[in-house]
PDB file of C-alpha atoms and ligand atoms in Angstrom:
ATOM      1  CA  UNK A 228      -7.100 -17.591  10.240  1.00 47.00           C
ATOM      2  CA  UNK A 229      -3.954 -19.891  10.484  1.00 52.00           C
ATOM      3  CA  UNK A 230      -0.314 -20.373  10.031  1.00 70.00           C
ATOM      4  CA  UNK A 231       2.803 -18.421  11.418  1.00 91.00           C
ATOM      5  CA  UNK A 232       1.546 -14.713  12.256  1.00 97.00           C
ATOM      6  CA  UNK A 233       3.061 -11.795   9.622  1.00 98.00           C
ATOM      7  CA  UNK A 234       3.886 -10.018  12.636  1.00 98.00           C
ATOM      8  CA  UNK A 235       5.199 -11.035  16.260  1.00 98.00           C
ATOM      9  CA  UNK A 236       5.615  -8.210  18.534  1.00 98.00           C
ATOM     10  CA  UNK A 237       7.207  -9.400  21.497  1.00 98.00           C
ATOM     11  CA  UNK A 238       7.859  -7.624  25.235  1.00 98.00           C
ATOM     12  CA  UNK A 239       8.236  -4.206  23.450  1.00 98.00           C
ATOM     13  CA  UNK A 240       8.962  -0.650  25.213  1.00 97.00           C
ATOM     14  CA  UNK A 241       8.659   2.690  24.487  1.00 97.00           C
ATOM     15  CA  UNK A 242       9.381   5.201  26.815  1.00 97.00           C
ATOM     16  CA  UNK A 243       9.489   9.359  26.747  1.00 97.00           C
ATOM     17  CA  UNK A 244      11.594  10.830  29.619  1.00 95.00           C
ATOM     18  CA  UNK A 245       9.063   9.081  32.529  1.00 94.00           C
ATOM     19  CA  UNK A 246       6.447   8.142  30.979  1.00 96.00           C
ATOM     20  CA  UNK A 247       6.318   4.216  29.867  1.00 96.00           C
ATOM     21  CA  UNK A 248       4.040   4.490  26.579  1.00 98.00           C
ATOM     22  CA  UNK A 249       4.174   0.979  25.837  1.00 98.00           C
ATOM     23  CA  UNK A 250       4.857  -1.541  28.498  1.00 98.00           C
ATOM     24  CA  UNK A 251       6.018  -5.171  27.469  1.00 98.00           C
ATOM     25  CA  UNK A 252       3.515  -5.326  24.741  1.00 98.00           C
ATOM     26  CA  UNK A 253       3.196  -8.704  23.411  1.00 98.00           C
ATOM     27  CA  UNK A 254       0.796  -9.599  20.154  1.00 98.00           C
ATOM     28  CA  UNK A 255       0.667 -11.388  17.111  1.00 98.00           C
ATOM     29  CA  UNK A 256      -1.404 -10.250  13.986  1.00 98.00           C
ATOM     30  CA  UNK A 257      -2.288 -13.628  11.359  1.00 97.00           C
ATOM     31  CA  UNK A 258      -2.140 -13.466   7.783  1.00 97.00           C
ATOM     32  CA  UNK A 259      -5.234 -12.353   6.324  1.00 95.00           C
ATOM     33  CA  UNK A 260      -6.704 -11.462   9.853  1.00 96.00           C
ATOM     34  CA  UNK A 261      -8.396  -7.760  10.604  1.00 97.00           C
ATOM     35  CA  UNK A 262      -7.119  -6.690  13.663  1.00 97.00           C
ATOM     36  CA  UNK A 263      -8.739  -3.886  15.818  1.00 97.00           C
ATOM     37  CA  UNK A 264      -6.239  -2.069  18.309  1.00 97.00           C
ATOM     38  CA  UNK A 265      -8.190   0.295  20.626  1.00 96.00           C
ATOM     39  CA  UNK A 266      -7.935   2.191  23.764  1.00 95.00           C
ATOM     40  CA  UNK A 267      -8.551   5.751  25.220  1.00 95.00           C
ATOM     41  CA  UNK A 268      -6.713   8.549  24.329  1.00 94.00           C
ATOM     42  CA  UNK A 269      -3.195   8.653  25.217  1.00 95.00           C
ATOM     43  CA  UNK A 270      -3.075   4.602  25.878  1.00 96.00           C
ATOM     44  CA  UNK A 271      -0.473   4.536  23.132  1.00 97.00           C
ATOM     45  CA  UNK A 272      -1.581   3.137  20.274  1.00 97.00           C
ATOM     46  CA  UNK A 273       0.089   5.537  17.836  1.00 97.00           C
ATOM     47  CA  UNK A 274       3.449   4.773  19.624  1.00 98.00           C
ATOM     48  CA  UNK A 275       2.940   1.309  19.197  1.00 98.00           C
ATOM     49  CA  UNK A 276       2.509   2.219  15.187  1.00 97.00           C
ATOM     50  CA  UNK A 277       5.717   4.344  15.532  1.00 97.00           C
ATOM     51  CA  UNK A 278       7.933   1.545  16.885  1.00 97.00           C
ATOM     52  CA  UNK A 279       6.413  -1.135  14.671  1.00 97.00           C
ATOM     53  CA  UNK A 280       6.659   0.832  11.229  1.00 96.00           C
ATOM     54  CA  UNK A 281      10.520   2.020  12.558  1.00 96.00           C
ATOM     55  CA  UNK A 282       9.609   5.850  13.260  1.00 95.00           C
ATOM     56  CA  UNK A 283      10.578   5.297  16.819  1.00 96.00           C
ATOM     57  CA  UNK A 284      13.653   2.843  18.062  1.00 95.00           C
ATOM     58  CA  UNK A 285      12.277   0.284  20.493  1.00 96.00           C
ATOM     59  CA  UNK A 286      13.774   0.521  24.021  1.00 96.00           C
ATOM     60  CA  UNK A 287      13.749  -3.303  24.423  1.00 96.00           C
ATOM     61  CA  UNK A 288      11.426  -6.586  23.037  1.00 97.00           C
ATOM     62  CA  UNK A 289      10.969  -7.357  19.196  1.00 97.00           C
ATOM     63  CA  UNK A 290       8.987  -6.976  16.162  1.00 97.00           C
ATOM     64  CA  UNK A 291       9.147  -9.727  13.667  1.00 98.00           C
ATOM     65  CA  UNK A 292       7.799  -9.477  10.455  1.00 98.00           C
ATOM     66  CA  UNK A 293       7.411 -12.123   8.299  1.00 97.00           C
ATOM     67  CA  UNK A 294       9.326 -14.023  10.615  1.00 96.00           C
ATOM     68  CA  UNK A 295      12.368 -11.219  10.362  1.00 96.00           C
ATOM     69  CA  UNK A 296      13.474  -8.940  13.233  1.00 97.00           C
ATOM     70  CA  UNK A 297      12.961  -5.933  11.892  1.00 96.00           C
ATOM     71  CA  UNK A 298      13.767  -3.437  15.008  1.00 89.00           C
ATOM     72  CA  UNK A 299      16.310  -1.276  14.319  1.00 87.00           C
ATOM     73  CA  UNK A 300      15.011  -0.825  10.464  1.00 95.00           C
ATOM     74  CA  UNK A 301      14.640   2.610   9.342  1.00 95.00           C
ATOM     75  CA  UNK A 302      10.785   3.243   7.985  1.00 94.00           C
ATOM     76  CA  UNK A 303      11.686   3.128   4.370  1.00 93.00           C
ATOM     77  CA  UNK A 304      13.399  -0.380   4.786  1.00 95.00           C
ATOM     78  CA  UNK A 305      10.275  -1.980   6.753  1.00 96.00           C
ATOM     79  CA  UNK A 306       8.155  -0.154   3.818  1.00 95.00           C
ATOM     80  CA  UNK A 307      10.089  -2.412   1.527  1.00 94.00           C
ATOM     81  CA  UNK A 308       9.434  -5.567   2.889  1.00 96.00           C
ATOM     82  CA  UNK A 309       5.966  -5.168   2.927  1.00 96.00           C
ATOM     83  CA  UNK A 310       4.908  -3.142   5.646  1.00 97.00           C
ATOM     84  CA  UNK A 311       2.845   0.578   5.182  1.00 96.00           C
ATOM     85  CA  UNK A 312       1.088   2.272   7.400  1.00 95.00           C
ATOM     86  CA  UNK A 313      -1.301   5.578   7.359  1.00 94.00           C
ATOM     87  CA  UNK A 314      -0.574   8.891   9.627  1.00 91.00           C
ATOM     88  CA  UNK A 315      -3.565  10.088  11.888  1.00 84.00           C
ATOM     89  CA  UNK A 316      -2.604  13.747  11.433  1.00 75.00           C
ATOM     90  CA  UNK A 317      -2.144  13.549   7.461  1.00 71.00           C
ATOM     91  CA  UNK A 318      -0.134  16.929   6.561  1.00 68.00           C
ATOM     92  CA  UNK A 319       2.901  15.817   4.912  1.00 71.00           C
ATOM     93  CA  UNK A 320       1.233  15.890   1.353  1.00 79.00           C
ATOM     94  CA  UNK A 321      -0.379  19.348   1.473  1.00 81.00           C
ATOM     95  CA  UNK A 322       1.530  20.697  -1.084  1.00 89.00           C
ATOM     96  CA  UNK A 323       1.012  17.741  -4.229  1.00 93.00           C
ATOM     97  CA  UNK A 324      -1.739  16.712  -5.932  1.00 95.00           C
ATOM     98  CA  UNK A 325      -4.079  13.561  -5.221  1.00 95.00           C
ATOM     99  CA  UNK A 326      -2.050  11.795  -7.950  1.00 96.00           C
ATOM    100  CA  UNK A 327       1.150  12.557  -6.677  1.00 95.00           C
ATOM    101  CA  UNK A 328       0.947  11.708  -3.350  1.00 94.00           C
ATOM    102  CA  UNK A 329      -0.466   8.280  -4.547  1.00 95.00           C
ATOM    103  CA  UNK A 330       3.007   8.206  -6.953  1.00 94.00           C
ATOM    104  CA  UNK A 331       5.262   8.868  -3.674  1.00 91.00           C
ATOM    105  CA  UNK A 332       3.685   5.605  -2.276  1.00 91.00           C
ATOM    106  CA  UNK A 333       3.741   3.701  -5.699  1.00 93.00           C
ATOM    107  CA  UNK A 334       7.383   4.735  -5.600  1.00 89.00           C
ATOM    108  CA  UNK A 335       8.395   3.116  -2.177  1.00 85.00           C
ATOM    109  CA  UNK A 336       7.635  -0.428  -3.948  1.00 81.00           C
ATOM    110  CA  UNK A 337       7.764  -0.132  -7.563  1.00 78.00           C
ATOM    111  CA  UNK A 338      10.156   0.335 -10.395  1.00 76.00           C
ATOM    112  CA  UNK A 339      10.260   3.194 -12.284  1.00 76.00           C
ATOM    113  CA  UNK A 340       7.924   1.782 -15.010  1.00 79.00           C
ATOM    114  CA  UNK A 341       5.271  -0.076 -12.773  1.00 88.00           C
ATOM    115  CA  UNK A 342       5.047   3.319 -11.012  1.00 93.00           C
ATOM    116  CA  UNK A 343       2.181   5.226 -13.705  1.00 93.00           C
ATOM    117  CA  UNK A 344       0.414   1.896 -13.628  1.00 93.00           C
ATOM    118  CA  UNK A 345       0.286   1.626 -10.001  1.00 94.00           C
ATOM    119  CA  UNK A 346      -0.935   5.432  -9.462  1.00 96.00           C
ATOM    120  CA  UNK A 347      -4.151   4.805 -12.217  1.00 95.00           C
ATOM    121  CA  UNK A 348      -5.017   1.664 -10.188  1.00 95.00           C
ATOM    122  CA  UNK A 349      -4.814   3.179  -6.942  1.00 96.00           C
ATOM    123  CA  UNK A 350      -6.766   6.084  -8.061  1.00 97.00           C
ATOM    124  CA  UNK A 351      -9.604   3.747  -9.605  1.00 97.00           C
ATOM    125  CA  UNK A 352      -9.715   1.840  -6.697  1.00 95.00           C
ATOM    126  CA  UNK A 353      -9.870   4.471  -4.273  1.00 95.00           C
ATOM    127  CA  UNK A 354     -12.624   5.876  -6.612  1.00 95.00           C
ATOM    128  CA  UNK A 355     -10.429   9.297  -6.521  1.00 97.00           C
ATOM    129  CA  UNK A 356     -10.517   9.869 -10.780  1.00 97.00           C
ATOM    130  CA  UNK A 357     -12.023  13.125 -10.163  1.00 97.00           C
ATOM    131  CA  UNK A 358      -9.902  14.727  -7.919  1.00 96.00           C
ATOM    132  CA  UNK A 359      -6.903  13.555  -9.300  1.00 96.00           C
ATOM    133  CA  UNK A 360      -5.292  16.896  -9.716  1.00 96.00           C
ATOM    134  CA  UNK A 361      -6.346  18.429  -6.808  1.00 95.00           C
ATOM    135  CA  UNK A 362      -3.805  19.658  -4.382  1.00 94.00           C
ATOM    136  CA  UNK A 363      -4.287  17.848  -0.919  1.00 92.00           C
ATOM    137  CA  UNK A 364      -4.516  21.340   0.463  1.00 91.00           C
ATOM    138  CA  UNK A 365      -7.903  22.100  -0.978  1.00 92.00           C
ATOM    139  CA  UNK A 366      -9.668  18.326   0.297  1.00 92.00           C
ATOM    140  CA  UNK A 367     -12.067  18.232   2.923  1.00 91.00           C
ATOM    141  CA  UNK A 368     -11.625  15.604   5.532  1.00 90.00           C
ATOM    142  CA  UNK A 369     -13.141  12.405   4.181  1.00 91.00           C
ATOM    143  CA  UNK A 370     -11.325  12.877   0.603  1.00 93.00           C
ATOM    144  CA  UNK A 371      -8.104  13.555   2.412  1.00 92.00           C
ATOM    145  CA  UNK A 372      -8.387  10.333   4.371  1.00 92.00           C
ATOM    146  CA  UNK A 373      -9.512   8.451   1.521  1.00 94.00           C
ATOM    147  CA  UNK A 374      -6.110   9.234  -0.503  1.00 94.00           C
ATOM    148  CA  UNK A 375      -3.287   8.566   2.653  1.00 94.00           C
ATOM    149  CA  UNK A 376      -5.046   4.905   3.233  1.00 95.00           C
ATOM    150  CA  UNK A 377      -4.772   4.975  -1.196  1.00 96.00           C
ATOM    151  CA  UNK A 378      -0.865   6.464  -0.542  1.00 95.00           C
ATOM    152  CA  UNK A 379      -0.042   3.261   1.595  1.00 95.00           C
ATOM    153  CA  UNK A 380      -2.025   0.827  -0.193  1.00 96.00           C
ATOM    154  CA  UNK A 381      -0.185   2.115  -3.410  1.00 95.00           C
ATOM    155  CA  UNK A 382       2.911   0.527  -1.844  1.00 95.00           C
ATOM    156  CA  UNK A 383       1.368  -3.040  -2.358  1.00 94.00           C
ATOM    157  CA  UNK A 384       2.165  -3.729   1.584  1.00 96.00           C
ATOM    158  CA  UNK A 385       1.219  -7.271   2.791  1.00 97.00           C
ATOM    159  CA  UNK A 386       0.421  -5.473   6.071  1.00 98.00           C
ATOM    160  CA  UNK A 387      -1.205  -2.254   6.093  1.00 98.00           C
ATOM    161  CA  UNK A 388      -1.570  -0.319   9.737  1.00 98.00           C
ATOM    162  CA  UNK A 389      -4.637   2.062   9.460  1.00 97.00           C
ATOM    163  CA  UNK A 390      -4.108   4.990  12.561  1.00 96.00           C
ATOM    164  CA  UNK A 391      -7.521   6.236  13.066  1.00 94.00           C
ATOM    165  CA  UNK A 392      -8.875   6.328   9.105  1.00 93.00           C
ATOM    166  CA  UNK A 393     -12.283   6.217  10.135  1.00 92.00           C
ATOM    167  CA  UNK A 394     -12.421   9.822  12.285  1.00 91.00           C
ATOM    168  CA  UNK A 395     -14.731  12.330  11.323  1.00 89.00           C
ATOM    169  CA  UNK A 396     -16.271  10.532   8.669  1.00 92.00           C
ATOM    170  CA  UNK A 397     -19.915  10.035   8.746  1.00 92.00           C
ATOM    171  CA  UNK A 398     -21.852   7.214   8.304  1.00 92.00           C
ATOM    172  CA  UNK A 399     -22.491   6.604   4.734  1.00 94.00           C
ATOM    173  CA  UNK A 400     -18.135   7.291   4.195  1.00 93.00           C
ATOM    174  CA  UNK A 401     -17.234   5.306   6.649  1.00 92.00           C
ATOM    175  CA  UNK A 402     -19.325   2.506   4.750  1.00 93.00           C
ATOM    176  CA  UNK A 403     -17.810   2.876   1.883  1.00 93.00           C
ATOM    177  CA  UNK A 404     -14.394   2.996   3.595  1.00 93.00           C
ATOM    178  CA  UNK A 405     -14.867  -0.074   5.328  1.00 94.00           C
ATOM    179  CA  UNK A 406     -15.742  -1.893   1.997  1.00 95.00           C
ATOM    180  CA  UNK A 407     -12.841  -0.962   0.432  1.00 94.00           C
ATOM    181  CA  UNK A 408     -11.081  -2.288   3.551  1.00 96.00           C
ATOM    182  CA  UNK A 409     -12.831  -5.810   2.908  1.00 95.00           C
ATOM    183  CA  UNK A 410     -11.825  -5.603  -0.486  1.00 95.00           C
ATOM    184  CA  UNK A 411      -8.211  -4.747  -0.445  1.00 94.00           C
ATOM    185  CA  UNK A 412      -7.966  -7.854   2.132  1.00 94.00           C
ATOM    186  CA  UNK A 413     -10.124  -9.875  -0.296  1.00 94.00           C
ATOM    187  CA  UNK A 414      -8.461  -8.944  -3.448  1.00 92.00           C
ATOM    188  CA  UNK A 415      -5.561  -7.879  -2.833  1.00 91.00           C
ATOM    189  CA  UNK A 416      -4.522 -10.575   0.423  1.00 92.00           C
ATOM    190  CA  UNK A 417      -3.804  -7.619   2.565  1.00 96.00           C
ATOM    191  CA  UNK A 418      -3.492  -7.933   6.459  1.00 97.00           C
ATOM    192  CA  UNK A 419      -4.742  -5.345   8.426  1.00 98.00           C
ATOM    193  CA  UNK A 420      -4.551  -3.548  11.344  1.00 98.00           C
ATOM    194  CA  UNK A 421      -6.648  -0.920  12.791  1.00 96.00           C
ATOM    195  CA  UNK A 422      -6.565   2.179  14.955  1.00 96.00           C
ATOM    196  CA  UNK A 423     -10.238   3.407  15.737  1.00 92.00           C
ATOM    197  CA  UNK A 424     -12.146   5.222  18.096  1.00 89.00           C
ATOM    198  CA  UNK A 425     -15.434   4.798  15.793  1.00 89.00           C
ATOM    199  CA  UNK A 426     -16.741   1.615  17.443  1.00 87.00           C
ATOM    200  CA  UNK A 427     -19.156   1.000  14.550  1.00 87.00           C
ATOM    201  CA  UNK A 428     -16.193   0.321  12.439  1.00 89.00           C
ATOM    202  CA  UNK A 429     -14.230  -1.417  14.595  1.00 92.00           C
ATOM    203  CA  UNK A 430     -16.595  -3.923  15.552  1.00 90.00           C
ATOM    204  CA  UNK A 431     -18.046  -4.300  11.777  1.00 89.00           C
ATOM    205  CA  UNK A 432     -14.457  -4.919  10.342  1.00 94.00           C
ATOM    206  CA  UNK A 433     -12.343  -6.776  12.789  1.00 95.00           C
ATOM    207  CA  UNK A 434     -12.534 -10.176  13.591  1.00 94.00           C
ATOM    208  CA  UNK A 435     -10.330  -9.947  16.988  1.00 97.00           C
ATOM    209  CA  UNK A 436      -9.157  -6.553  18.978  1.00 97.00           C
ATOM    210  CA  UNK A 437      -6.283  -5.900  21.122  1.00 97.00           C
ATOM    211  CA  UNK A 438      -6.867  -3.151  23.948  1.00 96.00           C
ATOM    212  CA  UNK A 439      -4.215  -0.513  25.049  1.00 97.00           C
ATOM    213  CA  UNK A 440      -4.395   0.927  28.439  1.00 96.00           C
ATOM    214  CA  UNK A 441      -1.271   3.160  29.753  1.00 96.00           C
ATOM    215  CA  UNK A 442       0.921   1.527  27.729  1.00 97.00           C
ATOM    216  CA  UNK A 443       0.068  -1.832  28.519  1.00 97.00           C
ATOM    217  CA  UNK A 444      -2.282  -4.620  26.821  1.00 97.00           C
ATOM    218  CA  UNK A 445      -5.067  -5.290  29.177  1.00 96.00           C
ATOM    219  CA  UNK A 446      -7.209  -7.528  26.676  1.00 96.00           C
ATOM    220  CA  UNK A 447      -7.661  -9.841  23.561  1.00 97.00           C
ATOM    221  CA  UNK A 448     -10.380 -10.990  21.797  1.00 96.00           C
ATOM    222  CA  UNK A 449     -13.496 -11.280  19.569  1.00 95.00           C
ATOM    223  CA  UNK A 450     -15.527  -7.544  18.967  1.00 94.00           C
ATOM    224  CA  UNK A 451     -17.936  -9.556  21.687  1.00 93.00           C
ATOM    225  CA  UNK A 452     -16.081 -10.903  24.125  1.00 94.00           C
ATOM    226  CA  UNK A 453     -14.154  -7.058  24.351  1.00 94.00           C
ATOM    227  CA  UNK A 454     -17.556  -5.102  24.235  1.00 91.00           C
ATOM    228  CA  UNK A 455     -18.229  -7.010  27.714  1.00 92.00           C
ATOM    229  CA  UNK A 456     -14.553  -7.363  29.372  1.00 93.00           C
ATOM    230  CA  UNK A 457     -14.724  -5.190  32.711  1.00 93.00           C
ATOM    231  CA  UNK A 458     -11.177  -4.223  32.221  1.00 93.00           C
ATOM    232  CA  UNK A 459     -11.652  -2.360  28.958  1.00 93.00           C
ATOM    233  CA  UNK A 460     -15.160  -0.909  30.451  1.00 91.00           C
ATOM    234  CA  UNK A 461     -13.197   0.861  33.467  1.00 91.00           C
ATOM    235  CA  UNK A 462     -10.556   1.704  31.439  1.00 90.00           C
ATOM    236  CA  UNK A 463     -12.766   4.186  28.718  1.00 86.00           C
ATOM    237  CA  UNK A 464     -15.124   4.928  31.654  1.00 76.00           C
ATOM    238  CA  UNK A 465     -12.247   5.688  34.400  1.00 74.00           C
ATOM    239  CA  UNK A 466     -10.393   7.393  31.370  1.00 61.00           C
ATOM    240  CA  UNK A 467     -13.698  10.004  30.832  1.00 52.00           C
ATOM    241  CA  UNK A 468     -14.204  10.723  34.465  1.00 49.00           C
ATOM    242  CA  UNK A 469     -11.034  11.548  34.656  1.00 47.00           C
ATOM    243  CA  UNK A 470     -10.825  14.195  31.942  1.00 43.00           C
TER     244      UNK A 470
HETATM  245  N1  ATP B 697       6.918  12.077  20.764  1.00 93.26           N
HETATM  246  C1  ATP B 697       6.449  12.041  22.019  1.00 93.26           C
HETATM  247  N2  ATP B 697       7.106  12.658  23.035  1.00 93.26           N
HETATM  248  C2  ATP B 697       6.635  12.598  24.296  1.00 93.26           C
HETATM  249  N3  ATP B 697       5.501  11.964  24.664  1.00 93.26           N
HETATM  250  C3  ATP B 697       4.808  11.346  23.687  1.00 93.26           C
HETATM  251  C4  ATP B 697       5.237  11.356  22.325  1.00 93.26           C
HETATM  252  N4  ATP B 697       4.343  10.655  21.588  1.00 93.26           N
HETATM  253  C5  ATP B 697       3.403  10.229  22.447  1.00 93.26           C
HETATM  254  N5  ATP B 697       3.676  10.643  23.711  1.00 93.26           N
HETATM  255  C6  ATP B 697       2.892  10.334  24.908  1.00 93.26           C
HETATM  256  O1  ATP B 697       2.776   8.913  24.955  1.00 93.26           O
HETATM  257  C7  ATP B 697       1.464   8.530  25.361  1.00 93.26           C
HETATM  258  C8  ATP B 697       0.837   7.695  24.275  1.00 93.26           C
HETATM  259  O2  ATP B 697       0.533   8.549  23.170  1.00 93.26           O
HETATM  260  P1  ATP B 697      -0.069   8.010  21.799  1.00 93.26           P
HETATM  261  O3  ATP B 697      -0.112   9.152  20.868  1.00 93.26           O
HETATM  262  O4  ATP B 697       0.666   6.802  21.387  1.00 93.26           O
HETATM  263  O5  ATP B 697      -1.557   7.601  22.263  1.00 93.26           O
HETATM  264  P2  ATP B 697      -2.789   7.137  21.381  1.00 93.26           P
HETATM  265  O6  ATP B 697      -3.298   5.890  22.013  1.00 93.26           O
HETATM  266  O7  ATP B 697      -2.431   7.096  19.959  1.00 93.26           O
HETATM  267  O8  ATP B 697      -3.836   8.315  21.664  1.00 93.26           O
HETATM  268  P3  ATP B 697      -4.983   8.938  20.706  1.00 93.26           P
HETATM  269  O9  ATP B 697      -6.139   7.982  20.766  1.00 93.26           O
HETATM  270  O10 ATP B 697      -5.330  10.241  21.365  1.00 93.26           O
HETATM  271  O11 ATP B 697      -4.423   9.114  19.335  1.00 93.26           O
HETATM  272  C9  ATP B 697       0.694   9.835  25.661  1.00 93.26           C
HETATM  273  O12 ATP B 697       0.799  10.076  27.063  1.00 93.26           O
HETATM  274  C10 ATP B 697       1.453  10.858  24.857  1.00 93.26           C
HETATM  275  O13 ATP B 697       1.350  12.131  25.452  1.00 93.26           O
HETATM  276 MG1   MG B 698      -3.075   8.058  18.288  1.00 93.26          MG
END
């Protein structure tokens, strides 16, 4: 993939109290690129979603998006200008429906009368048509999942972060959540980014992964060269000896 990157995150920190969670972390994602960001628990991949998507404030560096600084932006703004992102815990929608959740996101980027449009879409896409009226509170894992990535992708972003989508989802869902994946960057000319722990997805969707370690990038590359880098082998193995 080529041309200026959608996002540019430059030297950026994060701290709580002591702890550094991100360290100078510099990266770029391209347009139309998969990116896979991994790392053991705790590394601080999450945070790094936080301060990108303007949950947290940055305590120093820069994220430019679309060539824009956008630090300092409050969530809903960066949502605006293209940017969504899914939650890892999902619990905020417990008390709506499948449908409505999906509106809240249609809302974020849509005028009042693209908004009905948008949610039928998103529902067809997302293959959700049955469970449409279905609180949240009543879905099992995998349908839950399914609807926040359809919640963020209702937003139309041009860059959607995915925190850990894939987790608990056996083999033949997470399948069928990677292809729709492939096809909202296909179709739809999103960019994406992705969370993961499931290594099987990971290394079937993403074309180049970043690695968090304590806060700090310790490697780049393609799903090969990373399966093989001795830093990012001591780093999950050190991690689990340590637990
Ligand atoms: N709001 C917070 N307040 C204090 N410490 C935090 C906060 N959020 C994260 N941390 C700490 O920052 C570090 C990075 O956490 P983060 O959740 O970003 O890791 P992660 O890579 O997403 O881990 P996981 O794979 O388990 O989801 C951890 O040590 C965590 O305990
Ligand atoms: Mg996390």
């Amino acid at each position: 993939m080529s041309g200026e990157p959608i996002l540019q995150v430059s030297e950026l920190c994060k701290s709580f109290g002591n702890l550094a969670a991100l360290n100078r972390v510099s990266f770029h994602i391209a347009p139309g690129e998969i990116l896979g960001l991994i790392g053991p628990n705790g590394a601080g991949k999450t945070t790094l979603f936080n301060t990108i998507s303007g949950l947290y404030h940055p305590d120093g560096g820069q994220v430019a998006f679309k060539g824009q600084s956008i630090g300092g932006l409050s969530p809903h703004a960066i949502c605006k200008l293209g940017m969504s992102r899914t939650f890892q815990v999902t619990q905020a929608f417990e008390h709506l429906s499948v449908a409505e959740a999906i509106r809240i996101g249609a809302y974020n980027r849509h005028g009042e009368r693209g908004v009905e449009a948008k949610v039928r879409e998103t529902v067809a896409f997302f293959g959700l048509e049955k469970i449409q009226d279905w609180k949240c509170s009543d879905l099992g894992l995998a349908p839950l999942k399914r609807v926040e990535v359809a919640r963020a992708a209702a937003t139309d972003p041009e860059l959607l972060l995915l925190d850990e989508a894939g987790a608990g989802l056996n083999a033949s869902e997470l399948a069928e959540l990677m292809e729709m994946l492939k096809t909202l960057r296909r179709k739809r000319d999103m960019t994406l980014c992705v969370v993961e722990h499931v290594m099987p997805m990971v290394m079937g969707l993403c074309e180049r992964i970043i690695v968090l370690d304590y806060g700090e990038l310790i490697a780049e590359g393609t799903p090969e060269m990373i399966s093989k880098n001795e830093k990012v082998i001591e780093a999950y193995l050190g991690r689990r000896s340590k637990r």
